[in-house]
Amino acid sequence: MIGGGLRAIFETTAPQKGELLSVVRQNRSNNLIVYFNSYGVENRPGKQPGRPFGTKFQNYRKVIRYDAHAIWFVEEKGSWYLEHQDRILDVLMRYIVEHDIAAIKMIGSSAGGYAAIRMGLLLDQRLKHGGSDATILSFAINPQTGFRPDLFARIERTTLESRWQGARLGQDPIVLAKDYIDTYAPLQIDLVELARNYQPRNVGIVLLYDNLNPIETTFCSDLAGIDFILHFPVPLGLNHFDGATKILLNELWPVFDQALPFPKLDNADGELRALT
């Protein structure tokens, strides 16, 4: 039943506020990769430079192969990075100016994909006011794009009409808790509100999503018809996590390498340090 499903979503209690971890692998180029971790990534043993909590940096070995500075943001709690929005943008602006960054690629899946889209748009605005000509290209894999009741209802209806056998919205994927929705609603947390009337300075967005999963398709269709957003459907028919994992492994990197290409390094080593 649609109403019951939506009640379950909106009655979810928001977790307590958490910390934000940001680390960087520096480089001598003027390229930058920014990675927003998704939730549920397992802890990773080994060195933990200034980490307030254990985590694995997603696609670490892939990212450090590029001739680019690399920054990871990892959120302890599930605010879809809204709780830390200003800090993230301040950190990025300062780093871009200090290192004369000219090209920026953002990556994220699920909530990290939401953050890659959102921060790409907001950073583009800040760079415009700051006089920077840096280009931004955001890659979002199976992102949640909004939290409006009518969008949730459309997703519930589509899953029923398509006889979707996978997990329901609120289970896989999870969604932003109601307390967060209420707190951050004035910030235009539905991405279509930011993007619909936005005049991009130098930003593009690539959506990669499982178009045989009605939840992913409905989320991404909320951003249809916006000329600086490219849709890249991948026919998988998998649950959210499995679909995002497969796209990250098999589909993202060829597209990533074609658009605003970054050179590869012969030596992919690099030291991580905390970024404040």
Short mmCIF file of C-alpha atoms in Angstrom, two decimals:
data_model
loop_
_atom_site.label_atom_id
_atom_site.label_comp_id
_atom_site.label_asym_id
_atom_site.label_seq_id
_atom_site.Cartn_x
_atom_site.Cartn_y
_atom_site.Cartn_z
CA MET A 1 0.00 0.00 0.00
CA ILE A 2 1.46 3.35 -1.01
CA GLY A 3 0.37 5.28 2.06
CA GLY A 4 1.79 2.69 4.45
CA GLY A 5 5.09 2.60 2.62
CA LEU A 6 5.43 6.36 2.77
CA ARG A 7 4.54 6.45 6.47
CA ALA A 8 7.36 4.00 7.14
CA ILE A 9 9.80 6.24 5.28
CA PHE A 10 8.75 9.45 6.97
CA GLU A 11 8.70 7.97 10.47
CA THR A 12 12.40 7.11 10.26
CA THR A 13 14.31 8.85 13.04
CA ALA A 14 17.39 10.84 12.08
CA PRO A 15 20.66 9.71 13.68
CA GLN A 16 22.64 12.00 15.91
CA LYS A 17 24.95 14.42 14.16
CA GLY A 18 28.24 12.93 13.12
CA GLU A 19 31.68 13.93 12.00
CA LEU A 20 33.03 14.53 8.52
CA LEU A 21 36.32 13.01 7.46
CA SER A 22 38.24 14.61 4.61
CA VAL A 23 41.59 13.37 3.32
CA VAL A 24 43.72 14.32 0.34
CA ARG A 25 46.39 12.75 -1.85
CA GLN A 26 48.27 15.75 -3.23
CA ASN A 27 49.62 16.01 -6.76
CA ARG A 28 51.50 18.51 -8.90
CA SER A 29 48.87 18.78 -11.64
CA ASN A 30 45.99 21.24 -11.81
CA ASN A 31 43.44 18.39 -11.89
CA LEU A 32 41.28 17.35 -8.93
CA ILE A 33 39.11 14.30 -8.23
CA VAL A 34 36.59 14.60 -5.39
CA TYR A 35 35.00 11.38 -4.11
CA PHE A 36 31.96 11.29 -1.81
CA ASN A 37 31.76 7.92 -0.04
CA SER A 38 28.39 6.20 0.03
CA TYR A 39 27.06 4.67 3.24
CA GLY A 40 27.69 1.11 4.39
CA VAL A 41 31.27 0.94 3.10
CA GLU A 42 33.13 -1.50 5.33
CA ASN A 43 35.95 -0.47 7.64
CA ARG A 44 39.42 -0.80 6.24
CA PRO A 45 42.48 -1.83 8.30
CA GLY A 46 45.79 -0.08 8.03
CA LYS A 47 46.90 3.52 8.35
CA GLN A 48 44.23 5.95 9.46
CA PRO A 49 45.61 9.51 9.04
CA GLY A 50 43.52 11.65 11.34
CA ARG A 51 40.42 9.52 10.88
CA PRO A 52 37.74 10.04 13.55
CA PHE A 53 36.18 6.71 12.55
CA GLY A 54 37.30 3.68 10.58
CA THR A 55 36.40 3.57 6.91
CA LYS A 56 37.45 2.48 3.47
CA PHE A 57 37.97 5.14 0.81
CA GLN A 58 35.88 4.03 -2.13
CA ASN A 59 37.77 3.17 -5.32
CA TYR A 60 41.01 4.32 -3.72
CA ARG A 61 43.25 2.25 -5.99
CA LYS A 62 41.40 3.43 -9.10
CA VAL A 63 41.48 7.11 -8.20
CA ILE A 64 45.17 7.38 -7.25
CA ARG A 65 46.14 6.12 -10.71
CA TYR A 66 45.17 9.50 -12.16
CA ASP A 67 47.46 12.50 -12.47
CA ALA A 68 45.27 14.53 -10.16
CA HIS A 69 44.87 15.66 -6.61
CA ALA A 70 42.37 13.36 -4.91
CA ILE A 71 40.05 14.28 -2.04
CA TRP A 72 37.69 11.90 -0.24
CA PHE A 73 34.82 13.05 1.92
CA VAL A 74 33.31 10.48 4.29
CA GLU A 75 30.29 11.26 6.44
CA GLU A 76 29.85 9.36 9.70
CA LYS A 77 26.07 9.79 9.79
CA GLY A 78 23.47 9.83 7.05
CA SER A 79 22.62 13.44 6.21
CA TRP A 80 23.36 13.02 2.48
CA TYR A 81 26.24 15.43 3.25
CA LEU A 82 23.77 18.28 3.91
CA GLU A 83 24.99 18.61 7.50
CA HIS A 84 28.50 19.40 6.24
CA GLN A 85 27.66 21.30 3.06
CA ASP A 86 29.27 24.62 3.99
CA ARG A 87 32.42 22.99 5.34
CA ILE A 88 32.83 20.88 2.20
CA LEU A 89 32.44 23.88 -0.08
CA ASP A 90 34.84 25.97 2.04
CA VAL A 91 37.47 23.21 1.97
CA LEU A 92 37.14 22.76 -1.79
CA MET A 93 37.25 26.47 -2.57
CA ARG A 94 40.37 26.94 -0.47
CA TYR A 95 42.08 23.94 -2.04
CA ILE A 96 41.18 24.95 -5.59
CA VAL A 97 42.59 28.44 -5.11
CA GLU A 98 45.75 27.30 -3.29
CA HIS A 99 46.61 24.69 -5.94
CA ASP A 100 45.40 26.55 -9.04
CA ILE A 101 42.98 23.75 -9.94
CA ALA A 102 41.55 24.00 -13.47
CA ALA A 103 39.57 20.76 -13.87
CA ILE A 104 37.46 18.98 -11.24
CA LYS A 105 35.75 15.60 -11.42
CA MET A 106 33.35 14.57 -8.67
CA ILE A 107 32.25 10.96 -8.09
CA GLY A 108 29.70 9.32 -5.83
CA SER A 109 27.09 6.59 -5.72
CA SER A 110 23.76 6.58 -3.88
CA ALA A 111 23.97 9.36 -1.24
CA GLY A 112 27.47 10.09 -2.51
CA GLY A 113 26.00 10.56 -5.98
CA TYR A 114 23.49 13.02 -4.57
CA ALA A 115 26.39 14.91 -2.98
CA ALA A 116 28.42 14.87 -6.22
CA ILE A 117 25.52 16.50 -8.08
CA ARG A 118 24.66 18.98 -5.35
CA MET A 119 28.20 20.04 -4.51
CA GLY A 120 29.05 20.32 -8.20
CA LEU A 121 26.26 22.85 -8.74
CA LEU A 122 26.97 24.80 -5.55
CA LEU A 123 30.72 24.82 -6.14
CA ASP A 124 30.13 26.11 -9.68
CA GLN A 125 28.24 29.05 -8.16
CA ARG A 126 31.03 29.77 -5.70
CA LEU A 127 33.72 29.55 -8.37
CA LYS A 128 31.78 32.00 -10.51
CA HIS A 129 31.72 34.53 -7.69
CA GLY A 130 35.36 33.80 -6.89
CA GLY A 131 36.53 34.45 -10.44
CA SER A 132 37.77 30.90 -11.16
CA ASP A 133 37.37 29.31 -14.60
CA ALA A 134 37.69 25.74 -13.29
CA THR A 135 35.53 23.14 -15.03
CA ILE A 136 33.42 20.69 -12.98
CA LEU A 137 32.10 17.33 -14.14
CA SER A 138 30.09 15.27 -11.64
CA PHE A 139 29.48 11.52 -12.04
CA ALA A 140 26.56 10.18 -10.00
CA ILE A 141 25.76 6.45 -9.84
CA ASN A 142 22.23 5.39 -8.79
CA PRO A 143 21.71 8.67 -6.89
CA GLN A 144 18.71 9.65 -4.84
CA THR A 145 17.76 13.01 -6.33
CA GLY A 146 15.00 14.31 -4.05
CA PHE A 147 12.87 13.70 -1.00
CA ARG A 148 9.47 15.21 -1.84
CA PRO A 149 6.37 13.23 -0.84
CA ASP A 150 5.12 13.31 -4.44
CA LEU A 151 8.43 11.88 -5.70
CA PHE A 152 8.31 9.08 -3.12
CA ALA A 153 4.68 8.38 -4.08
CA ARG A 154 5.63 8.24 -7.76
CA ILE A 155 8.38 5.74 -6.96
CA GLU A 156 6.01 3.58 -4.91
CA ARG A 157 3.44 3.65 -7.70
CA THR A 158 6.01 2.76 -10.35
CA THR A 159 7.38 -0.17 -8.37
CA LEU A 160 3.85 -1.56 -7.99
CA GLU A 161 2.89 -1.02 -11.62
CA SER A 162 6.08 -2.63 -12.88
CA ARG A 163 5.72 -5.54 -10.44
CA TRP A 164 9.22 -4.87 -9.20
CA GLN A 165 10.44 -7.87 -7.20
CA GLY A 166 13.35 -6.12 -5.52
CA ALA A 167 13.53 -4.21 -2.26
CA ARG A 168 11.26 -1.24 -1.72
CA LEU A 169 12.19 2.42 -1.26
CA GLY A 170 13.42 3.01 2.29
CA GLN A 171 15.06 -0.42 2.44
CA ASP A 172 17.33 -0.48 -0.61
CA PRO A 173 17.98 2.34 -1.09
CA ILE A 174 17.49 4.00 2.26
CA VAL A 175 16.39 7.64 2.13
CA LEU A 176 17.06 10.81 4.06
CA ALA A 177 15.40 10.72 7.49
CA LYS A 178 12.44 13.01 8.15
CA ASP A 179 14.26 15.11 10.75
CA TYR A 180 16.93 15.92 8.18
CA ILE A 181 14.29 16.65 5.55
CA ASP A 182 12.55 19.09 7.88
CA THR A 183 15.83 20.74 8.95
CA TYR A 184 17.34 21.23 5.51
CA ALA A 185 14.23 21.77 3.37
CA PRO A 186 14.96 25.54 3.07
CA LEU A 187 18.22 24.64 1.26
CA GLN A 188 16.32 23.22 -1.74
CA ILE A 189 17.26 19.62 -1.01
CA ASP A 190 15.47 18.30 -4.10
CA LEU A 191 18.08 18.57 -6.82
CA VAL A 192 15.56 19.54 -9.48
CA GLU A 193 14.95 22.75 -7.52
CA LEU A 194 18.62 23.65 -7.85
CA ALA A 195 19.07 22.48 -11.41
CA ARG A 196 15.86 23.45 -13.22
CA ASN A 197 16.53 27.17 -13.43
CA TYR A 198 20.29 27.06 -12.98
CA GLN A 199 22.46 28.76 -15.56
CA PRO A 200 25.65 26.70 -15.45
CA ARG A 201 28.95 28.52 -15.62
CA ASN A 202 31.18 25.54 -16.32
CA VAL A 203 29.57 22.40 -14.92
CA GLY A 204 28.21 19.15 -16.33
CA ILE A 205 26.56 16.16 -14.67
CA VAL A 206 26.56 12.52 -15.79
CA LEU A 207 23.93 10.19 -14.31
CA LEU A 208 24.70 6.47 -14.54
CA TYR A 209 21.83 4.34 -13.30
CA ASP A 210 20.11 0.97 -13.61
CA ASN A 211 17.17 1.75 -15.89
CA LEU A 212 15.60 -1.67 -15.27
CA ASN A 213 15.19 -0.78 -11.60
CA PRO A 214 12.09 1.47 -11.36
CA ILE A 215 13.36 3.19 -8.22
CA GLU A 216 16.59 4.34 -9.87
CA THR A 217 14.81 5.30 -13.08
CA THR A 218 12.22 7.41 -11.28
CA PHE A 219 14.82 9.21 -9.19
CA CYS A 220 16.88 10.07 -12.27
CA SER A 221 13.86 10.97 -14.41
CA ASP A 222 13.22 13.77 -11.91
CA LEU A 223 16.22 15.46 -13.56
CA ALA A 224 15.09 14.85 -17.15
CA GLY A 225 15.09 17.66 -19.70
CA ILE A 226 17.97 19.65 -18.16
CA ASP A 227 20.52 20.32 -20.85
CA PHE A 228 23.68 20.09 -18.74
CA ILE A 229 22.69 16.70 -17.26
CA LEU A 230 23.55 13.64 -19.37
CA HIS A 231 21.64 10.41 -18.69
CA PHE A 232 23.58 7.18 -19.11
CA PRO A 233 21.14 4.28 -18.47
CA VAL A 234 22.57 0.83 -17.79
CA PRO A 235 20.10 -2.10 -18.15
CA LEU A 236 20.74 -4.37 -15.15
CA GLY A 237 17.54 -4.97 -13.18
CA LEU A 238 19.40 -5.28 -9.86
CA ASN A 239 18.74 -4.01 -6.38
CA HIS A 240 20.19 -0.61 -5.50
CA PHE A 241 23.46 -1.72 -3.89
CA ASP A 242 24.23 -4.47 -6.40
CA GLY A 243 23.42 -2.21 -9.33
CA ALA A 244 25.58 0.64 -8.04
CA THR A 245 28.46 -1.76 -7.37
CA LYS A 246 28.29 -3.21 -10.88
CA ILE A 247 28.13 0.24 -12.51
CA LEU A 248 31.11 1.40 -10.44
CA LEU A 249 33.11 -1.66 -11.46
CA ASN A 250 32.19 -1.97 -15.14
CA GLU A 251 30.56 1.18 -16.51
CA LEU A 252 31.89 4.29 -14.78
CA TRP A 253 35.54 4.35 -15.71
CA PRO A 254 35.29 4.21 -19.53
CA VAL A 255 32.88 7.16 -19.38
CA PHE A 256 35.05 8.89 -16.78
CA ASP A 257 38.10 8.60 -19.04
CA GLN A 258 36.34 9.94 -22.14
CA ALA A 259 34.90 13.09 -20.61
CA LEU A 260 37.43 15.70 -19.50
CA PRO A 261 40.22 13.07 -19.59
CA PHE A 262 42.94 13.03 -16.93
CA PRO A 263 46.33 11.41 -17.66
CA LYS A 264 47.33 8.22 -15.83
CA LEU A 265 50.37 7.91 -13.56
CA ASP A 266 53.09 5.27 -13.89
CA ASN A 267 53.59 5.35 -10.13
CA ALA A 268 50.22 5.32 -8.38
CA ASP A 269 51.55 5.72 -4.85
CA GLY A 270 50.73 8.71 -2.71
CA GLU A 271 50.46 9.74 0.90
CA LEU A 272 47.08 10.58 2.37
CA ARG A 273 46.77 13.38 4.86
CA ALA A 274 43.89 14.90 6.75
CA LEU A 275 42.38 17.92 5.03
CA THR A 276 40.88 20.71 7.13
#
